[in-house]
């Protein structure tokens, strides 16, 4: 199993940060490795809703279908890949802090099973963790700049 976990503190209240991350329309705004991400059934951020997208990992474009499997308002979002070359589950947590909200992205993936050719799971995991960190920092910049606009 491959585990990726990154977090960042965003200087905004948890309900605001949660609403931003819950909206599938915002994903391509802050996730630079996501090419497309579109709601295909259900309501945004509701259990059972599905999105289809294309993500770029280690230079490869991978189609995904993702289901929301758990939601607690302003606390967490859980998703899993239902149709993806690599099986995965994610949890994004939103924890209030003195300065705002700590957003923690946690993903558990199965072996990449040769999806990336000769690249090892370890190398791809490091590249992906870098993307996740960058995406969280980008979301932080977007949300904090909205606060000052």
mmCIF file of C-alpha atoms in Angstrom:
data_model
loop_
_atom_site.group_PDB
_atom_site.id
_atom_site.type_symbol
_atom_site.label_atom_id
_atom_site.label_comp_id
_atom_site.label_asym_id
_atom_site.label_seq_id
_atom_site.Cartn_x
_atom_site.Cartn_y
_atom_site.Cartn_z
ATOM 1 C CA UNK A 1 0.000 0.000 0.000
ATOM 2 C CA UNK A 2 1.174 3.515 -0.829
ATOM 3 C CA UNK A 3 0.250 6.261 1.651
ATOM 4 C CA UNK A 4 0.400 9.953 0.830
ATOM 5 C CA UNK A 5 -0.349 12.571 3.475
ATOM 6 C CA UNK A 6 0.205 16.304 3.289
ATOM 7 C CA UNK A 7 -1.324 19.223 5.191
ATOM 8 C CA UNK A 8 -1.422 22.993 5.199
ATOM 9 C CA UNK A 9 -3.005 25.654 7.421
ATOM 10 C CA UNK A 10 -5.303 28.052 5.554
ATOM 11 C CA UNK A 11 -6.138 31.365 7.205
ATOM 12 C CA UNK A 12 -9.885 30.976 6.714
ATOM 13 C CA UNK A 13 -12.652 29.418 8.840
ATOM 14 C CA UNK A 14 -13.402 25.708 8.385
ATOM 15 C CA UNK A 15 -16.892 26.177 6.833
ATOM 16 C CA UNK A 16 -15.400 28.364 4.081
ATOM 17 C CA UNK A 17 -12.499 26.013 3.403
ATOM 18 C CA UNK A 18 -14.752 22.941 3.461
ATOM 19 C CA UNK A 19 -17.200 24.532 0.987
ATOM 20 C CA UNK A 20 -14.336 25.322 -1.403
ATOM 21 C CA UNK A 21 -12.956 21.759 -1.321
ATOM 22 C CA UNK A 22 -16.431 20.186 -1.510
ATOM 23 C CA UNK A 23 -17.255 21.898 -4.826
ATOM 24 C CA UNK A 24 -16.080 19.761 -7.795
ATOM 25 C CA UNK A 25 -15.973 22.944 -9.897
ATOM 26 C CA UNK A 26 -13.029 24.207 -7.840
ATOM 27 C CA UNK A 27 -10.816 21.134 -8.289
ATOM 28 C CA UNK A 28 -9.199 22.254 -11.550
ATOM 29 C CA UNK A 29 -8.642 25.721 -10.031
ATOM 30 C CA UNK A 30 -6.249 24.503 -7.348
ATOM 31 C CA UNK A 31 -5.109 21.047 -8.484
ATOM 32 C CA UNK A 32 -2.639 21.659 -11.278
ATOM 33 C CA UNK A 33 -2.291 17.930 -11.958
ATOM 34 C CA UNK A 34 -6.029 17.540 -12.662
ATOM 35 C CA UNK A 35 -6.887 18.152 -16.298
ATOM 36 C CA UNK A 36 -10.656 17.602 -16.063
ATOM 37 C CA UNK A 37 -12.992 16.906 -13.129
ATOM 38 C CA UNK A 38 -16.733 16.857 -13.744
ATOM 39 C CA UNK A 39 -19.714 15.829 -11.631
ATOM 40 C CA UNK A 40 -21.549 13.041 -13.501
ATOM 41 C CA UNK A 41 -24.192 12.041 -10.940
ATOM 42 C CA UNK A 42 -25.576 13.133 -7.601
ATOM 43 C CA UNK A 43 -25.090 16.436 -5.837
ATOM 44 C CA UNK A 44 -21.666 17.999 -5.138
ATOM 45 C CA UNK A 45 -20.140 16.672 -1.941
ATOM 46 C CA UNK A 46 -22.962 14.241 -1.164
ATOM 47 C CA UNK A 47 -22.377 10.571 -0.400
ATOM 48 C CA UNK A 48 -22.789 8.570 -3.591
ATOM 49 C CA UNK A 49 -22.029 11.417 -5.976
ATOM 50 C CA UNK A 50 -19.677 10.546 -8.833
ATOM 51 C CA UNK A 51 -17.148 12.593 -10.748
ATOM 52 C CA UNK A 52 -15.161 11.671 -13.806
ATOM 53 C CA UNK A 53 -11.817 13.244 -14.551
ATOM 54 C CA UNK A 54 -8.356 12.970 -15.965
ATOM 55 C CA UNK A 55 -5.351 13.368 -13.665
ATOM 56 C CA UNK A 56 -1.697 13.663 -14.499
ATOM 57 C CA UNK A 57 0.665 11.637 -12.304
ATOM 58 C CA UNK A 58 4.382 11.259 -13.046
ATOM 59 C CA UNK A 59 3.822 12.582 -16.552
ATOM 60 C CA UNK A 60 1.013 10.132 -17.412
ATOM 61 C CA UNK A 61 -2.634 11.029 -17.904
ATOM 62 C CA UNK A 62 -4.987 8.662 -16.086
ATOM 63 C CA UNK A 63 -8.787 8.632 -16.394
ATOM 64 C CA UNK A 64 -10.598 8.282 -13.064
ATOM 65 C CA UNK A 65 -14.124 7.950 -11.764
ATOM 66 C CA UNK A 66 -14.429 8.874 -8.115
ATOM 67 C CA UNK A 67 -17.266 8.362 -5.618
ATOM 68 C CA UNK A 68 -17.870 10.403 -2.470
ATOM 69 C CA UNK A 69 -18.104 7.802 0.293
ATOM 70 C CA UNK A 70 -18.281 9.931 3.442
ATOM 71 C CA UNK A 71 -19.000 13.515 4.443
ATOM 72 C CA UNK A 72 -19.174 15.267 7.772
ATOM 73 C CA UNK A 73 -19.937 18.944 7.251
ATOM 74 C CA UNK A 74 -16.871 21.124 7.901
ATOM 75 C CA UNK A 75 -14.871 18.068 9.165
ATOM 76 C CA UNK A 76 -14.024 15.635 6.341
ATOM 77 C CA UNK A 77 -14.650 14.407 2.799
ATOM 78 C CA UNK A 78 -13.954 10.792 1.819
ATOM 79 C CA UNK A 79 -13.685 9.530 -1.727
ATOM 80 C CA UNK A 80 -12.600 6.398 -3.548
ATOM 81 C CA UNK A 81 -11.673 5.574 -7.086
ATOM 82 C CA UNK A 82 -14.341 3.365 -8.629
ATOM 83 C CA UNK A 83 -12.834 3.180 -12.096
ATOM 84 C CA UNK A 84 -9.145 3.966 -12.074
ATOM 85 C CA UNK A 85 -5.976 2.174 -13.181
ATOM 86 C CA UNK A 86 -4.781 2.469 -9.571
ATOM 87 C CA UNK A 87 -7.175 1.688 -6.682
ATOM 88 C CA UNK A 88 -7.284 4.458 -4.053
ATOM 89 C CA UNK A 89 -9.200 6.010 -1.177
ATOM 90 C CA UNK A 90 -8.802 9.562 0.067
ATOM 91 C CA UNK A 91 -9.802 11.544 3.113
ATOM 92 C CA UNK A 92 -9.526 15.311 3.308
ATOM 93 C CA UNK A 93 -9.825 16.553 6.896
ATOM 94 C CA UNK A 94 -10.594 20.102 8.039
ATOM 95 C CA UNK A 95 -9.445 20.898 11.577
ATOM 96 C CA UNK A 96 -9.928 24.356 13.116
ATOM 97 C CA UNK A 97 -6.744 25.986 14.447
ATOM 98 C CA UNK A 98 -5.995 29.322 16.086
ATOM 99 C CA UNK A 99 -4.952 30.655 12.662
ATOM 100 C CA UNK A 100 -7.682 29.129 10.523
ATOM 101 C CA UNK A 101 -8.117 25.574 9.237
ATOM 102 C CA UNK A 102 -5.611 22.744 8.913
ATOM 103 C CA UNK A 103 -6.418 20.827 5.727
ATOM 104 C CA UNK A 104 -4.944 17.330 5.660
ATOM 105 C CA UNK A 105 -5.101 15.206 2.521
ATOM 106 C CA UNK A 106 -4.578 11.482 3.151
ATOM 107 C CA UNK A 107 -4.584 8.901 0.364
ATOM 108 C CA UNK A 108 -4.061 5.157 0.417
ATOM 109 C CA UNK A 109 -3.382 3.509 -2.939
ATOM 110 C CA UNK A 110 -2.770 -0.014 -4.079
ATOM 111 C CA UNK A 111 0.356 -0.930 -5.973
ATOM 112 C CA UNK A 112 0.753 0.860 -9.241
ATOM 113 C CA UNK A 113 1.262 -2.548 -10.839
ATOM 114 C CA UNK A 114 3.373 -1.409 -13.731
ATOM 115 C CA UNK A 115 1.021 1.440 -14.731
ATOM 116 C CA UNK A 116 4.105 3.664 -14.836
ATOM 117 C CA UNK A 117 6.424 1.225 -16.549
ATOM 118 C CA UNK A 118 9.847 0.979 -14.951
ATOM 119 C CA UNK A 119 9.209 3.736 -12.394
ATOM 120 C CA UNK A 120 8.934 2.230 -8.935
ATOM 121 C CA UNK A 121 5.971 2.773 -6.633
ATOM 122 C CA UNK A 122 8.283 4.689 -4.278
ATOM 123 C CA UNK A 123 9.377 7.177 -6.934
ATOM 124 C CA UNK A 124 5.860 7.742 -8.249
ATOM 125 C CA UNK A 125 4.603 8.186 -4.657
ATOM 126 C CA UNK A 126 7.225 10.895 -4.050
ATOM 127 C CA UNK A 127 6.272 12.692 -7.272
ATOM 128 C CA UNK A 128 2.593 12.471 -6.353
ATOM 129 C CA UNK A 129 3.211 13.763 -2.804
ATOM 130 C CA UNK A 130 4.942 16.780 -4.347
ATOM 131 C CA UNK A 131 1.838 17.410 -6.499
ATOM 132 C CA UNK A 132 -0.435 17.098 -3.451
ATOM 133 C CA UNK A 133 1.694 19.555 -1.445
ATOM 134 C CA UNK A 134 1.674 22.016 -4.363
ATOM 135 C CA UNK A 135 -2.101 21.685 -4.756
ATOM 136 C CA UNK A 136 -2.715 22.389 -1.063
ATOM 137 C CA UNK A 137 -0.434 25.430 -1.207
ATOM 138 C CA UNK A 138 -2.289 26.632 -4.304
ATOM 139 C CA UNK A 139 -5.673 26.233 -2.550
ATOM 140 C CA UNK A 140 -4.266 28.176 0.415
ATOM 141 C CA UNK A 141 -3.159 31.023 -1.852
ATOM 142 C CA UNK A 142 -6.532 31.147 -3.626
ATOM 143 C CA UNK A 143 -8.582 31.095 -0.427
ATOM 144 C CA UNK A 144 -6.423 33.611 1.413
ATOM 145 C CA UNK A 145 -6.359 35.998 -1.560
ATOM 146 C CA UNK A 146 -10.193 35.828 -1.758
ATOM 147 C CA UNK A 147 -10.275 36.946 1.862
ATOM 148 C CA UNK A 148 -8.333 40.103 1.056
ATOM 149 C CA UNK A 149 -10.203 40.914 -2.193
#
